Each structure stands twice: as C-alpha cells, then as structure tokens.
Amino acid sequence: MYQIREVDSCDDDIADTLVDLHRQTFLDRAPLPDFDAGHWWIACEHSAPLAFAGLIPSTIGAHTGYLCRVGVIREHHGRGLQSRLMRAAEWRARRNGWSCVVSDTTDNIFSANNFIRGGYRLFQPPSPWGWANTLYWRKLIEPAICSDQ
C-alpha cells in the first residue's frame, strides 16, 4: 500500500530524502531542483520513500504551476505512482488558484504516456526551456472555489 503525502521540504531530513530520491530516479540526467521552492510530495511503502514530485510556480504565465519533477524508483515503475503524484500536484495547483499545470519530458515514453492518460496535451511554449527533443505538456484545470465561511 502506497502512501503519498505533501512534505515540508525546508525540513532537513525531508530535503535529504528528496535529494536521495532524485539521485536514485534521475541519476545524473537532471540537475537537482531547488527543494526550498514550491510544493513537494513523497510516496512511501511501509515508511520507505520510493517516489517524489515537485510543483513550483511557472515562469511562463500567471496562475500556472510547473510540475518540475516526478521520480519513481525503478523497482516501483508500472504501479501508477507517477499518475498519483501528478494528481496530487494538480490538487495543490487548484487549491493555489492556478488554472494550468505545465511540464516536460525528454526521451521518456513512459512519462509521456502518463501525461496523455492524465489529460495533458502537447504545446509549444513561447520560450522553450528544454532540449531540441523535449516535449512540453499542458493541462488546463479549474481552480478550487474557496469560500470565506
């Protein structure tokens, strides 16, 4: 049974866990993100961390979140964890009042298919930030309506 929880990345132990998960899942293919920024999640099985995700404000437009990382340890691939983490990030984006989530993939067919299954569509950003073969994904979402009760 997997448990996903939003974590405080400013906590030193949590930050160390995020760094460790990033190294295990991205190896040397992606630079370490700034774990002090945005919202972060860790997925565990029996309290053992095995996946993570991060959502930060996007620089491409107002009310847009950037799903900057979703990493799952190889032994747990194919069990729906990436999709569950993406949904958690979308929930947070709605709560933040954002109307869009963007992300990217490079040479990762499995992640690209998860974005498609999750309702994301390919788009061309005004200023691409990736490689020549990077695919850019966007999902329009309805922000949560919060009452002042």
PDB file of C-alpha atoms in Angstrom:
ATOM      1  CA  MET A   1       0.000   0.000   0.000  1.00  0.00           C
ATOM      2  CA  TYR A   2       1.499   3.296  -1.099  1.00  0.00           C
ATOM      3  CA  GLN A   3       1.030   6.467   0.900  1.00  0.00           C
ATOM      4  CA  ILE A   4       1.562   9.882  -0.668  1.00  0.00           C
ATOM      5  CA  ARG A   5       1.922  12.973   1.467  1.00  0.00           C
ATOM      6  CA  GLU A   6       2.834  16.566   0.877  1.00  0.00           C
ATOM      7  CA  VAL A   7       6.022  17.337   2.788  1.00  0.00           C
ATOM      8  CA  ASP A   8       7.855  20.353   4.162  1.00  0.00           C
ATOM      9  CA  SER A   9      10.969  20.479   2.013  1.00  0.00           C
ATOM     10  CA  CYS A  10      12.559  23.010   4.369  1.00  0.00           C
ATOM     11  CA  ASP A  11      12.910  20.251   6.959  1.00  0.00           C
ATOM     12  CA  ASP A  12      16.497  18.968   6.697  1.00  0.00           C
ATOM     13  CA  ASP A  13      15.544  15.277   6.876  1.00  0.00           C
ATOM     14  CA  ILE A  14      12.880  15.715   4.191  1.00  0.00           C
ATOM     15  CA  ALA A  15      15.296  17.670   1.981  1.00  0.00           C
ATOM     16  CA  ASP A  16      17.876  14.879   2.352  1.00  0.00           C
ATOM     17  CA  THR A  17      15.246  12.298   1.387  1.00  0.00           C
ATOM     18  CA  LEU A  18      14.257  14.345  -1.687  1.00  0.00           C
ATOM     19  CA  VAL A  19      17.900  14.644  -2.750  1.00  0.00           C
ATOM     20  CA  ASP A  20      18.368  10.886  -2.305  1.00  0.00           C
ATOM     21  CA  LEU A  21      15.214  10.072  -4.289  1.00  0.00           C
ATOM     22  CA  HIS A  22      16.258  12.482  -7.041  1.00  0.00           C
ATOM     23  CA  ARG A  23      19.657  10.817  -7.359  1.00  0.00           C
ATOM     24  CA  GLN A  24      18.092   7.336  -7.432  1.00  0.00           C
ATOM     25  CA  THR A  25      15.479   8.209 -10.040  1.00  0.00           C
ATOM     26  CA  PHE A  26      17.181  10.764 -12.296  1.00  0.00           C
ATOM     27  CA  LEU A  27      20.769   9.577 -11.807  1.00  0.00           C
ATOM     28  CA  ASP A  28      22.892  12.281 -13.459  1.00  0.00           C
ATOM     29  CA  ARG A  29      20.372  13.116 -16.224  1.00  0.00           C
ATOM     30  CA  ALA A  30      18.845  16.158 -14.497  1.00  0.00           C
ATOM     31  CA  PRO A  31      20.168  18.823 -12.151  1.00  0.00           C
ATOM     32  CA  LEU A  32      18.939  18.937  -8.566  1.00  0.00           C
ATOM     33  CA  PRO A  33      15.945  21.252  -8.294  1.00  0.00           C
ATOM     34  CA  ASP A  34      15.589  23.901  -5.599  1.00  0.00           C
ATOM     35  CA  PHE A  35      13.733  21.892  -2.981  1.00  0.00           C
ATOM     36  CA  ASP A  36      13.111  25.067  -0.951  1.00  0.00           C
ATOM     37  CA  ALA A  37      10.693  26.338  -3.601  1.00  0.00           C
ATOM     38  CA  GLY A  38       7.161  25.154  -4.264  1.00  0.00           C
ATOM     39  CA  HIS A  39       5.311  22.083  -3.050  1.00  0.00           C
ATOM     40  CA  TRP A  40       6.777  18.593  -2.685  1.00  0.00           C
ATOM     41  CA  TRP A  41       5.395  15.103  -2.155  1.00  0.00           C
ATOM     42  CA  ILE A  42       6.943  11.817  -1.113  1.00  0.00           C
ATOM     43  CA  ALA A  43       5.381   8.400  -1.729  1.00  0.00           C
ATOM     44  CA  CYS A  44       6.243   5.613   0.697  1.00  0.00           C
ATOM     45  CA  GLU A  45       5.568   1.940   1.109  1.00  0.00           C
ATOM     46  CA  HIS A  46       5.881   0.736   4.705  1.00  0.00           C
ATOM     47  CA  SER A  47       7.527   4.097   5.536  1.00  0.00           C
ATOM     48  CA  ALA A  48      10.240   3.538   2.894  1.00  0.00           C
ATOM     49  CA  PRO A  49      10.434   6.501   0.454  1.00  0.00           C
ATOM     50  CA  LEU A  50      10.258   5.392  -3.183  1.00  0.00           C
ATOM     51  CA  ALA A  51       8.879   8.281  -5.250  1.00  0.00           C
ATOM     52  CA  PHE A  52       8.576  12.061  -5.176  1.00  0.00           C
ATOM     53  CA  ALA A  53       7.155  15.024  -7.057  1.00  0.00           C
ATOM     54  CA  GLY A  54       7.530  18.789  -7.070  1.00  0.00           C
ATOM     55  CA  LEU A  55       5.308  21.642  -8.227  1.00  0.00           C
ATOM     56  CA  ILE A  56       6.546  25.221  -8.454  1.00  0.00           C
ATOM     57  CA  PRO A  57       5.089  28.424  -9.897  1.00  0.00           C
ATOM     58  CA  SER A  58       5.741  28.521 -13.620  1.00  0.00           C
ATOM     59  CA  THR A  59       7.596  31.358 -15.272  1.00  0.00           C
ATOM     60  CA  ILE A  60       5.566  31.053 -18.496  1.00  0.00           C
ATOM     61  CA  GLY A  61       2.417  32.696 -17.189  1.00  0.00           C
ATOM     62  CA  ALA A  62       0.282  33.738 -14.261  1.00  0.00           C
ATOM     63  CA  HIS A  63      -1.813  31.114 -12.457  1.00  0.00           C
ATOM     64  CA  THR A  64       0.323  28.308 -13.868  1.00  0.00           C
ATOM     65  CA  GLY A  65       2.193  25.609 -11.990  1.00  0.00           C
ATOM     66  CA  TYR A  66       5.216  23.751 -13.313  1.00  0.00           C
ATOM     67  CA  LEU A  67       5.427  20.068 -12.443  1.00  0.00           C
ATOM     68  CA  CYS A  68       9.206  20.204 -12.212  1.00  0.00           C
ATOM     69  CA  ARG A  69       9.891  16.632 -11.117  1.00  0.00           C
ATOM     70  CA  VAL A  70       8.181  13.281 -10.763  1.00  0.00           C
ATOM     71  CA  GLY A  71      10.524  10.426  -9.960  1.00  0.00           C
ATOM     72  CA  VAL A  72       9.778   6.798  -9.106  1.00  0.00           C
ATOM     73  CA  ILE A  73      12.409   4.255  -8.074  1.00  0.00           C
ATOM     74  CA  ARG A  74      12.749   1.684 -10.863  1.00  0.00           C
ATOM     75  CA  GLU A  75      11.502  -1.272  -8.779  1.00  0.00           C
ATOM     76  CA  HIS A  76       8.158   0.502  -8.390  1.00  0.00           C
ATOM     77  CA  HIS A  77       7.625   1.516 -12.033  1.00  0.00           C
ATOM     78  CA  GLY A  78       4.350   0.457 -13.615  1.00  0.00           C
ATOM     79  CA  ARG A  79       2.253   0.705 -10.445  1.00  0.00           C
ATOM     80  CA  GLY A  80       0.567   4.051 -11.085  1.00  0.00           C
ATOM     81  CA  LEU A  81       2.714   6.118  -8.712  1.00  0.00           C
ATOM     82  CA  GLN A  82       3.655   8.772 -11.249  1.00  0.00           C
ATOM     83  CA  SER A  83      -0.004   9.321 -12.126  1.00  0.00           C
ATOM     84  CA  ARG A  84      -0.996   9.514  -8.463  1.00  0.00           C
ATOM     85  CA  LEU A  85       1.734  12.074  -7.774  1.00  0.00           C
ATOM     86  CA  MET A  86       0.618  14.104 -10.794  1.00  0.00           C
ATOM     87  CA  ARG A  87      -2.958  14.149  -9.443  1.00  0.00           C
ATOM     88  CA  ALA A  88      -1.682  15.302  -6.031  1.00  0.00           C
ATOM     89  CA  ALA A  89       0.155  18.176  -7.726  1.00  0.00           C
ATOM     90  CA  GLU A  90      -2.946  19.090  -9.732  1.00  0.00           C
ATOM     91  CA  TRP A  91      -4.983  19.162  -6.499  1.00  0.00           C
ATOM     92  CA  ARG A  92      -2.456  21.575  -4.971  1.00  0.00           C
ATOM     93  CA  ALA A  93      -2.493  23.730  -8.118  1.00  0.00           C
ATOM     94  CA  ARG A  94      -6.289  24.005  -7.838  1.00  0.00           C
ATOM     95  CA  ARG A  95      -6.001  24.947  -4.159  1.00  0.00           C
ATOM     96  CA  ASN A  96      -3.436  27.606  -5.135  1.00  0.00           C
ATOM     97  CA  GLY A  97      -5.984  29.084  -7.543  1.00  0.00           C
ATOM     98  CA  TRP A  98      -3.942  28.138 -10.601  1.00  0.00           C
ATOM     99  CA  SER A  99      -5.700  27.321 -13.857  1.00  0.00           C
ATOM    100  CA  CYS A 100      -2.952  25.420 -15.634  1.00  0.00           C
ATOM    101  CA  VAL A 101      -0.166  22.909 -14.977  1.00  0.00           C
ATOM    102  CA  VAL A 102       2.744  22.511 -17.392  1.00  0.00           C
ATOM    103  CA  SER A 103       5.630  20.072 -17.521  1.00  0.00           C
ATOM    104  CA  ASP A 104       8.069  18.471 -19.929  1.00  0.00           C
ATOM    105  CA  THR A 105       9.574  15.131 -20.853  1.00  0.00           C
ATOM    106  CA  THR A 106      12.713  14.283 -22.769  1.00  0.00           C
ATOM    107  CA  ASP A 107      13.237  10.799 -24.208  1.00  0.00           C
ATOM    108  CA  ASN A 108      10.796   9.227 -21.746  1.00  0.00           C
ATOM    109  CA  ILE A 109       7.949   7.411 -23.491  1.00  0.00           C
ATOM    110  CA  PHE A 110       6.506   6.068 -20.222  1.00  0.00           C
ATOM    111  CA  SER A 111       6.164   9.538 -18.704  1.00  0.00           C
ATOM    112  CA  ALA A 112       4.807  10.948 -21.957  1.00  0.00           C
ATOM    113  CA  ASN A 113       2.105   8.266 -21.963  1.00  0.00           C
ATOM    114  CA  ASN A 114       1.257   9.063 -18.332  1.00  0.00           C
ATOM    115  CA  PHE A 115       0.801  12.723 -19.275  1.00  0.00           C
ATOM    116  CA  ILE A 116      -1.506  11.693 -22.134  1.00  0.00           C
ATOM    117  CA  ARG A 117      -3.508   9.396 -19.831  1.00  0.00           C
ATOM    118  CA  GLY A 118      -3.682  12.227 -17.284  1.00  0.00           C
ATOM    119  CA  GLY A 119      -5.316  14.594 -19.775  1.00  0.00           C
ATOM    120  CA  TYR A 120      -2.269  16.681 -20.662  1.00  0.00           C
ATOM    121  CA  ARG A 121      -1.796  17.932 -24.211  1.00  0.00           C
ATOM    122  CA  LEU A 122       1.338  18.816 -26.120  1.00  0.00           C
ATOM    123  CA  PHE A 123       2.004  22.523 -26.561  1.00  0.00           C
ATOM    124  CA  GLN A 124       4.780  24.814 -27.724  1.00  0.00           C
ATOM    125  CA  PRO A 125       5.831  27.317 -25.046  1.00  0.00           C
ATOM    126  CA  PRO A 126       6.799  30.822 -26.177  1.00  0.00           C
ATOM    127  CA  SER A 127      10.327  30.271 -24.814  1.00  0.00           C
ATOM    128  CA  PRO A 128      11.212  26.563 -24.729  1.00  0.00           C
ATOM    129  CA  TRP A 129      13.425  25.694 -21.758  1.00  0.00           C
ATOM    130  CA  GLY A 130      14.461  22.142 -22.639  1.00  0.00           C
ATOM    131  CA  TRP A 131      16.412  20.336 -25.322  1.00  0.00           C
ATOM    132  CA  ALA A 132      15.575  20.172 -29.022  1.00  0.00           C
ATOM    133  CA  ASN A 133      13.779  16.840 -28.417  1.00  0.00           C
ATOM    134  CA  THR A 134      11.873  17.935 -25.283  1.00  0.00           C
ATOM    135  CA  LEU A 135       8.091  17.558 -25.327  1.00  0.00           C
ATOM    136  CA  TYR A 136       6.062  20.197 -23.462  1.00  0.00           C
ATOM    137  CA  TRP A 137       2.806  19.299 -21.726  1.00  0.00           C
ATOM    138  CA  ARG A 138      -0.082  21.447 -20.517  1.00  0.00           C
ATOM    139  CA  LYS A 139      -3.298  20.697 -18.651  1.00  0.00           C
ATOM    140  CA  LEU A 140      -5.971  23.283 -18.040  1.00  0.00           C
ATOM    141  CA  ILE A 141      -7.618  22.850 -14.654  1.00  0.00           C
ATOM    142  CA  GLU A 142     -10.433  24.518 -12.759  1.00  0.00           C
ATOM    143  CA  PRO A 143      -9.140  26.334  -9.677  1.00  0.00           C
ATOM    144  CA  ALA A 144     -10.785  25.364  -6.395  1.00  0.00           C
ATOM    145  CA  ILE A 145     -13.519  27.701  -5.242  1.00  0.00           C
ATOM    146  CA  CYS A 146     -12.823  28.725  -1.680  1.00  0.00           C
ATOM    147  CA  SER A 147     -15.476  30.342   0.451  1.00  0.00           C
ATOM    148  CA  ASP A 148     -14.789  32.783   3.273  1.00  0.00           C
ATOM    149  CA  GLN A 149     -17.042  30.970   5.746  1.00  0.00           C
TER     150      GLN A 149
END
